[in-house]
Amino acid sequence: MEPGAKLKPWGNLSTSLVVSGQEVNSAFLLAELQLADSAEFSSSEGVGIYSGPGWATFTVDERHSKSADEQAAELIRFLSPRKLALDALKEAGKPVKVDMAGVAESGSGLYVSPDVLAGLAELGVPVTFTTVRASGEDEEDPLAWLD
């Protein structure tokens, strides 16, 4: 798909570095990526660290840009100088990936430019895509009538 083509983007889009493991949390990820003292990180709109039991993410969300390409480029901009830290996380046995997640509706798409895809490849971590259902949407199986 050409960049100029009119394609409705995924809704609620976010692009994240996801790290999993027993002791992984926000403080762990901030320290590992050496972001705790980064003025650039703390002043970036739509860029943050989130965590739950056994996982943490470094996320660029729609407040930064609604474009998957721009979100991934921003993530690459932060992570490229920290590639050694990413490699250390992988060597320590931590599952590490980049995930692009959002609500994919009929007629929507996700465009990522070749340059950004190359930048993601240079990070050396898998890239996954997660689609989620919009809240309030009917969860009935649309093919249930076939029974």
CSV table of N, CA, C and O in Angstrom, one decimal, residues 44-137:
chain,number,residue,atom,x,y,z
A,44,SER,N,8.7,13.7,26.7
A,44,SER,CA,8.0,13.2,25.5
A,44,SER,C,6.6,12.9,25.7
A,44,SER,O,6.2,12.0,26.5
A,45,GLU,N,5.7,13.6,25.0
A,45,GLU,CA,4.2,13.4,25.0
A,45,GLU,C,3.9,12.0,24.4
A,45,GLU,O,4.3,11.7,23.3
A,46,GLY,N,3.1,11.2,25.1
A,46,GLY,CA,2.7,10.0,24.5
A,46,GLY,C,3.7,8.9,24.6
A,46,GLY,O,3.6,7.8,23.9
A,47,VAL,N,4.7,9.0,25.4
A,47,VAL,CA,5.8,8.0,25.5
A,47,VAL,C,5.8,7.7,27.0
A,47,VAL,O,6.0,8.6,27.9
A,48,GLY,N,5.7,6.4,27.4
A,48,GLY,CA,5.7,6.0,28.8
A,48,GLY,C,6.1,4.6,29.0
A,48,GLY,O,6.2,3.8,28.1
A,49,ILE,N,6.3,4.3,30.3
A,49,ILE,CA,6.6,2.9,30.8
A,49,ILE,C,5.4,2.5,31.6
A,49,ILE,O,4.9,3.2,32.4
A,50,TYR,N,4.9,1.2,31.3
A,50,TYR,CA,3.8,0.6,32.0
A,50,TYR,C,4.2,-0.8,32.4
A,50,TYR,O,5.0,-1.4,31.7
A,51,SER,N,3.6,-1.3,33.4
A,51,SER,CA,3.9,-2.6,33.8
A,51,SER,C,2.7,-3.3,34.6
A,51,SER,O,1.8,-2.7,35.0
A,52,GLY,N,2.8,-4.6,34.7
A,52,GLY,CA,1.9,-5.5,35.4
A,52,GLY,C,2.7,-6.6,35.9
A,52,GLY,O,4.0,-6.6,35.8
A,53,PRO,N,2.1,-7.6,36.5
A,53,PRO,CA,2.8,-8.8,37.0
A,53,PRO,C,3.6,-9.5,36.0
A,53,PRO,O,3.1,-10.1,35.0
A,54,GLY,N,4.9,-9.4,36.0
A,54,GLY,CA,5.8,-10.1,35.1
A,54,GLY,C,6.0,-9.5,33.8
A,54,GLY,O,6.5,-10.2,32.9
A,55,TRP,N,5.7,-8.3,33.6
A,55,TRP,CA,5.9,-7.6,32.3
A,55,TRP,C,6.0,-6.1,32.5
A,55,TRP,O,5.5,-5.5,33.4
A,56,ALA,N,6.7,-5.5,31.5
A,56,ALA,CA,6.7,-4.0,31.4
A,56,ALA,C,6.8,-3.6,29.9
A,56,ALA,O,7.4,-4.4,29.1
A,57,THR,N,6.3,-2.5,29.6
A,57,THR,CA,6.4,-2.0,28.3
A,57,THR,C,7.0,-0.6,28.2
A,57,THR,O,6.7,0.2,29.2
A,58,PHE,N,7.7,-0.3,27.2
A,58,PHE,CA,8.1,1.1,26.8
A,58,PHE,C,7.2,1.4,25.6
A,58,PHE,O,7.4,0.8,24.6
A,59,THR,N,6.2,2.3,25.8
A,59,THR,CA,5.2,2.5,24.8
A,59,THR,C,5.1,3.9,24.2
A,59,THR,O,5.2,4.9,25.0
A,60,VAL,N,4.8,3.9,22.9
A,60,VAL,CA,4.5,5.2,22.2
A,60,VAL,C,3.1,5.0,21.8
A,60,VAL,O,2.7,4.1,21.1
A,61,ASP,N,2.2,6.0,22.3
A,61,ASP,CA,0.8,5.8,22.0
A,61,ASP,C,0.2,7.0,21.1
A,61,ASP,O,1.0,7.8,20.6
A,62,GLU,N,-1.1,7.0,21.0
A,62,GLU,CA,-1.8,8.0,20.1
A,62,GLU,C,-1.6,9.4,20.5
A,62,GLU,O,-1.8,10.3,19.7
A,63,ARG,N,-1.2,9.7,21.7
A,63,ARG,CA,-0.9,11.1,22.1
A,63,ARG,C,0.3,11.6,21.4
A,63,ARG,O,0.4,12.8,21.2
A,64,HIS,N,1.2,10.7,21.0
A,64,HIS,CA,2.4,11.1,20.3
A,64,HIS,C,2.0,11.2,18.8
A,64,HIS,O,2.3,12.2,18.1
A,65,SER,N,1.4,10.1,18.3
A,65,SER,CA,1.0,10.1,16.9
A,65,SER,C,-0.1,9.0,16.7
A,65,SER,O,0.0,8.0,17.3
A,66,LYS,N,-1.0,9.2,15.8
A,66,LYS,CA,-2.0,8.2,15.4
A,66,LYS,C,-1.4,7.2,14.4
A,66,LYS,O,-2.0,6.2,14.0
A,67,SER,N,-0.3,7.6,13.8
A,67,SER,CA,0.4,6.8,12.7
A,67,SER,C,1.3,5.7,13.3
A,67,SER,O,2.2,6.0,14.1
A,68,ALA,N,1.1,4.5,12.8
A,68,ALA,CA,1.9,3.4,13.2
A,68,ALA,C,3.4,3.6,12.8
A,68,ALA,O,4.3,3.3,13.6
A,69,ASP,N,3.6,4.2,11.6
A,69,ASP,CA,4.9,4.5,11.1
A,69,ASP,C,5.6,5.5,12.1
A,69,ASP,O,6.8,5.3,12.4
A,70,GLU,N,4.9,6.6,12.5
A,70,GLU,CA,5.5,7.6,13.4
A,70,GLU,C,5.8,7.0,14.8
A,70,GLU,O,6.8,7.3,15.4
A,71,GLN,N,4.8,6.2,15.3
A,71,GLN,CA,5.0,5.6,16.6
A,71,GLN,C,6.3,4.7,16.6
A,71,GLN,O,7.1,4.7,17.5
A,72,ALA,N,6.4,3.8,15.6
A,72,ALA,CA,7.5,2.9,15.5
A,72,ALA,C,8.8,3.7,15.3
A,72,ALA,O,9.8,3.3,15.9
A,73,ALA,N,8.8,4.7,14.5
A,73,ALA,CA,10.0,5.6,14.3
A,73,ALA,C,10.5,6.2,15.6
A,73,ALA,O,11.7,6.2,15.9
A,74,GLU,N,9.5,6.6,16.4
A,74,GLU,CA,9.9,7.2,17.8
A,74,GLU,C,10.4,6.2,18.7
A,74,GLU,O,11.4,6.4,19.4
A,75,LEU,N,9.8,5.0,18.7
A,75,LEU,CA,10.4,3.9,19.5
A,75,LEU,C,11.8,3.5,19.1
A,75,LEU,O,12.7,3.4,19.9
A,76,ILE,N,12.0,3.5,17.8
A,76,ILE,CA,13.4,3.2,17.2
A,76,ILE,C,14.3,4.3,17.7
A,76,ILE,O,15.5,4.0,18.0
A,77,ARG,N,13.9,5.5,17.6
A,77,ARG,CA,14.8,6.6,18.0
A,77,ARG,C,15.2,6.5,19.4
A,77,ARG,O,16.4,6.8,19.7
A,78,PHE,N,14.4,6.0,20.3
A,78,PHE,CA,14.8,5.8,21.7
A,78,PHE,C,15.6,4.6,21.9
A,78,PHE,O,16.5,4.5,22.7
A,79,LEU,N,15.3,3.5,21.1
A,79,LEU,CA,15.9,2.2,21.4
A,79,LEU,C,17.2,2.0,20.6
A,79,LEU,O,18.0,1.2,21.1
A,80,SER,N,17.4,2.6,19.5
A,80,SER,CA,18.6,2.3,18.7
A,80,SER,C,19.9,2.6,19.5
A,80,SER,O,20.8,1.7,19.5
A,81,PRO,N,20.0,3.7,20.2
A,81,PRO,CA,21.2,3.9,21.0
A,81,PRO,C,21.3,3.0,22.2
A,81,PRO,O,22.3,2.9,22.8
A,82,ARG,N,20.2,2.2,22.5
A,82,ARG,CA,20.2,1.3,23.6
A,82,ARG,C,20.2,-0.1,23.2
A,82,ARG,O,19.8,-1.0,23.9
A,83,LYS,N,20.7,-0.4,22.0
A,83,LYS,CA,20.7,-1.8,21.4
A,83,LYS,C,21.4,-2.7,22.3
A,83,LYS,O,21.0,-3.9,22.5
A,84,LEU,N,22.5,-2.3,22.9
A,84,LEU,CA,23.3,-3.1,23.8
A,84,LEU,C,22.5,-3.6,25.0
A,84,LEU,O,22.5,-4.7,25.5
A,85,ALA,N,21.6,-2.6,25.5
A,85,ALA,CA,20.7,-3.0,26.6
A,85,ALA,C,19.7,-4.0,26.2
A,85,ALA,O,19.4,-4.9,27.0
A,86,LEU,N,19.2,-3.8,25.0
A,86,LEU,CA,18.2,-4.8,24.5
A,86,LEU,C,18.9,-6.2,24.3
A,86,LEU,O,18.3,-7.2,24.7
A,87,ASP,N,20.1,-6.2,23.8
A,87,ASP,CA,20.8,-7.5,23.7
A,87,ASP,C,21.1,-8.1,25.0
A,87,ASP,O,20.9,-9.3,25.2
A,88,ALA,N,21.4,-7.3,26.0
A,88,ALA,CA,21.6,-7.8,27.4
A,88,ALA,C,20.3,-8.4,28.0
A,88,ALA,O,20.4,-9.5,28.6
A,89,LEU,N,19.2,-7.8,27.7
A,89,LEU,CA,17.9,-8.4,28.2
A,89,LEU,C,17.7,-9.7,27.6
A,89,LEU,O,17.3,-10.7,28.3
A,90,LYS,N,17.9,-9.8,26.3
A,90,LYS,CA,17.7,-11.1,25.6
A,90,LYS,C,18.7,-12.2,26.1
A,90,LYS,O,18.3,-13.3,26.3
A,91,GLU,N,20.0,-11.8,26.3
A,91,GLU,CA,21.0,-12.7,26.8
A,91,GLU,C,20.6,-13.2,28.2
A,91,GLU,O,21.0,-14.3,28.6
A,92,ALA,N,19.9,-12.3,29.0
A,92,ALA,CA,19.5,-12.7,30.3
A,92,ALA,C,18.3,-13.6,30.3
A,92,ALA,O,17.8,-14.0,31.4
A,93,GLY,N,17.8,-13.9,29.1
A,93,GLY,CA,16.7,-14.8,29.0
A,93,GLY,C,15.3,-14.2,29.1
A,93,GLY,O,14.3,-14.8,29.2
A,94,LYS,N,15.3,-12.8,29.0
A,94,LYS,CA,14.0,-12.1,29.1
A,94,LYS,C,13.4,-12.1,27.7
A,94,LYS,O,14.0,-11.7,26.7
A,95,PRO,N,12.1,-12.6,27.5
A,95,PRO,CA,11.4,-12.4,26.3
A,95,PRO,C,11.3,-10.9,26.0
A,95,PRO,O,10.7,-10.2,26.8
A,96,VAL,N,11.7,-10.5,24.8
A,96,VAL,CA,11.7,-9.1,24.4
A,96,VAL,C,11.1,-9.1,23.0
A,96,VAL,O,11.5,-9.8,22.1
A,97,LYS,N,10.1,-8.1,22.7
A,97,LYS,CA,9.5,-8.0,21.4
A,97,LYS,C,9.0,-6.5,21.3
A,97,LYS,O,8.9,-5.8,22.2
A,98,VAL,N,8.8,-6.2,20.0
A,98,VAL,CA,8.0,-4.9,19.7
A,98,VAL,C,6.6,-5.4,19.3
A,98,VAL,O,6.5,-6.2,18.5
A,99,ASP,N,5.6,-4.7,19.9
A,99,ASP,CA,4.2,-5.1,19.5
A,99,ASP,C,3.5,-3.8,19.1
A,99,ASP,O,3.5,-2.8,19.8
A,100,MET,N,2.8,-3.9,18.0
A,100,MET,CA,1.9,-2.9,17.5
A,100,MET,C,0.5,-3.3,17.8
A,100,MET,O,0.1,-4.4,17.3
A,101,ALA,N,-0.2,-2.6,18.6
A,101,ALA,CA,-1.6,-3.1,19.0
A,101,ALA,C,-2.6,-2.0,18.8
A,101,ALA,O,-2.3,-0.8,18.9
A,102,GLY,N,-3.8,-2.4,18.4
A,102,GLY,CA,-4.9,-1.5,18.2
A,102,GLY,C,-6.2,-2.2,17.8
A,102,GLY,O,-6.2,-3.4,17.7
A,103,VAL,N,-7.2,-1.3,17.6
A,103,VAL,CA,-8.5,-1.8,17.2
A,103,VAL,C,-8.5,-1.8,15.7
A,103,VAL,O,-8.4,-0.7,15.1
A,104,ALA,N,-8.6,-3.0,15.1
A,104,ALA,CA,-8.6,-3.1,13.6
A,104,ALA,C,-10.1,-3.3,13.2
A,104,ALA,O,-10.6,-4.4,13.5
A,105,GLU,N,-10.7,-2.3,12.5
A,105,GLU,CA,-12.0,-2.4,12.1
A,105,GLU,C,-12.0,-2.7,10.6
A,105,GLU,O,-11.0,-2.5,9.9
A,106,SER,N,-13.1,-3.1,10.0
A,106,SER,CA,-13.2,-3.4,8.6
A,106,SER,C,-12.8,-2.1,7.8
A,106,SER,O,-13.3,-1.0,8.2
A,107,GLY,N,-11.9,-2.3,6.9
A,107,GLY,CA,-11.5,-1.1,6.1
A,107,GLY,C,-10.3,-0.3,6.7
A,107,GLY,O,-9.9,0.7,6.1
A,108,SER,N,-9.8,-0.8,7.8
A,108,SER,CA,-8.7,-0.1,8.4
A,108,SER,C,-7.4,-0.9,8.0
A,108,SER,O,-7.5,-2.0,7.6
A,109,GLY,N,-6.3,-0.2,8.2
A,109,GLY,CA,-5.0,-0.9,7.9
A,109,GLY,C,-3.9,-0.3,8.7
A,109,GLY,O,-4.1,0.7,9.4
A,110,LEU,N,-2.8,-0.9,8.5
A,110,LEU,CA,-1.6,-0.5,9.3
A,110,LEU,C,-0.5,-0.3,8.3
A,110,LEU,O,0.0,-1.3,7.6
A,111,TYR,N,0.0,0.9,8.1
A,111,TYR,CA,1.1,1.2,7.1
A,111,TYR,C,2.4,1.4,7.9
A,111,TYR,O,2.4,2.3,8.8
A,112,VAL,N,3.4,0.7,7.6
A,112,VAL,CA,4.8,0.9,8.2
A,112,VAL,C,5.7,1.0,7.0
A,112,VAL,O,5.8,0.1,6.2
A,113,SER,N,6.5,2.1,6.9
A,113,SER,CA,7.4,2.3,5.7
A,113,SER,C,8.5,1.4,5.7
A,113,SER,O,8.9,0.8,6.8
A,114,PRO,N,9.1,1.1,4.6
A,114,PRO,CA,10.3,0.3,4.5
A,114,PRO,C,11.5,0.7,5.4
A,114,PRO,O,12.1,-0.1,6.0
A,115,ASP,N,11.7,2.0,5.5
A,115,ASP,CA,12.7,2.5,6.4
A,115,ASP,C,12.5,2.2,7.9
A,115,ASP,O,13.4,1.8,8.6
A,116,VAL,N,11.2,2.3,8.3
A,116,VAL,CA,10.9,2.0,9.7
A,116,VAL,C,11.0,0.5,9.9
A,116,VAL,O,11.5,0.0,10.9
A,117,LEU,N,10.5,-0.3,8.9
A,117,LEU,CA,10.7,-1.8,9.0
A,117,LEU,C,12.1,-2.2,9.2
A,117,LEU,O,12.5,-3.0,10.0
A,118,ALA,N,13.0,-1.5,8.4
A,118,ALA,CA,14.4,-1.8,8.5
A,118,ALA,C,15.0,-1.4,9.9
A,118,ALA,O,15.8,-2.1,10.4
A,119,GLY,N,14.5,-0.3,10.4
A,119,GLY,CA,14.9,0.1,11.7
A,119,GLY,C,14.5,-0.9,12.8
A,119,GLY,O,15.2,-1.2,13.7
A,120,LEU,N,13.3,-1.4,12.7
A,120,LEU,CA,12.8,-2.4,13.6
A,120,LEU,C,13.6,-3.7,13.5
A,120,LEU,O,14.0,-4.3,14.5
A,121,ALA,N,14.0,-4.0,12.3
A,121,ALA,CA,14.8,-5.2,12.0
A,121,ALA,C,16.2,-5.1,12.7
A,121,ALA,O,16.7,-6.0,13.3
A,122,GLU,N,16.7,-3.9,12.6
A,122,GLU,CA,18.1,-3.6,13.2
A,122,GLU,C,18.0,-3.7,14.8
A,122,GLU,O,19.1,-4.0,15.4
A,123,LEU,N,16.9,-3.6,15.4
A,123,LEU,CA,16.8,-3.7,16.8
A,123,LEU,C,17.0,-5.2,17.2
A,123,LEU,O,17.4,-5.5,18.3
A,124,GLY,N,16.7,-6.1,16.3
A,124,GLY,CA,17.0,-7.5,16.5
A,124,GLY,C,16.0,-8.2,17.5
A,124,GLY,O,16.4,-9.2,18.1
A,125,VAL,N,14.8,-7.7,17.5
A,125,VAL,CA,13.8,-8.3,18.3
A,125,VAL,C,12.6,-8.6,17.4
A,125,VAL,O,12.3,-7.9,16.5
A,126,PRO,N,11.8,-9.6,17.8
A,126,PRO,CA,10.6,-9.9,17.0
A,126,PRO,C,9.6,-8.8,17.0
A,126,PRO,O,9.5,-8.0,18.0
A,127,VAL,N,8.8,-8.6,16.0
A,127,VAL,CA,7.7,-7.7,15.9
A,127,VAL,C,6.4,-8.4,15.8
A,127,VAL,O,6.3,-9.3,14.9
A,128,THR,N,5.5,-8.1,16.7
A,128,THR,CA,4.2,-8.7,16.6
A,128,THR,C,3.1,-7.7,16.4
A,128,THR,O,3.3,-6.5,16.6
A,129,PHE,N,1.9,-8.1,16.0
A,129,PHE,CA,0.8,-7.3,15.8
A,129,PHE,C,-0.4,-7.8,16.6
A,129,PHE,O,-0.7,-9.0,16.4
A,130,THR,N,-1.0,-7.0,17.4
A,130,THR,CA,-2.1,-7.4,18.3
A,130,THR,C,-3.4,-6.6,17.9
A,130,THR,O,-3.3,-5.4,18.0
A,131,THR,N,-4.4,-7.3,17.6
A,131,THR,CA,-5.7,-6.5,17.4
A,131,THR,C,-6.6,-6.8,18.5
A,131,THR,O,-6.7,-7.9,19.0
A,132,VAL,N,-7.3,-5.8,18.9
A,132,VAL,CA,-8.3,-5.9,20.1
A,132,VAL,C,-9.6,-5.5,19.6
A,132,VAL,O,-9.8,-4.7,18.7
A,133,ARG,N,-10.6,-6.0,20.3
A,133,ARG,CA,-12.0,-5.6,20.1
A,133,ARG,C,-12.4,-4.3,20.7
A,133,ARG,O,-12.0,-4.1,21.9
A,134,ALA,N,-13.1,-3.5,20.0
A,134,ALA,CA,-13.5,-2.2,20.6
A,134,ALA,C,-14.5,-2.5,21.8
A,134,ALA,O,-15.4,-3.4,21.7
A,135,SER,N,-14.4,-1.8,22.9
A,135,SER,CA,-15.3,-2.0,24.0
A,135,SER,C,-16.7,-1.6,23.6
A,135,SER,O,-16.9,-0.7,22.8
A,136,GLY,N,-17.7,-2.4,24.0
A,136,GLY,CA,-19.1,-2.1,23.7
A,136,GLY,C,-19.5,-2.7,22.4
A,136,GLY,O,-20.7,-2.7,22.1
A,137,GLU,N,-18.6,-3.3,21.7
A,137,GLU,CA,-18.9,-4.0,20.5
A,137,GLU,C,-19.6,-5.3,20.8
A,137,GLU,O,-19.2,-6.0,21.7
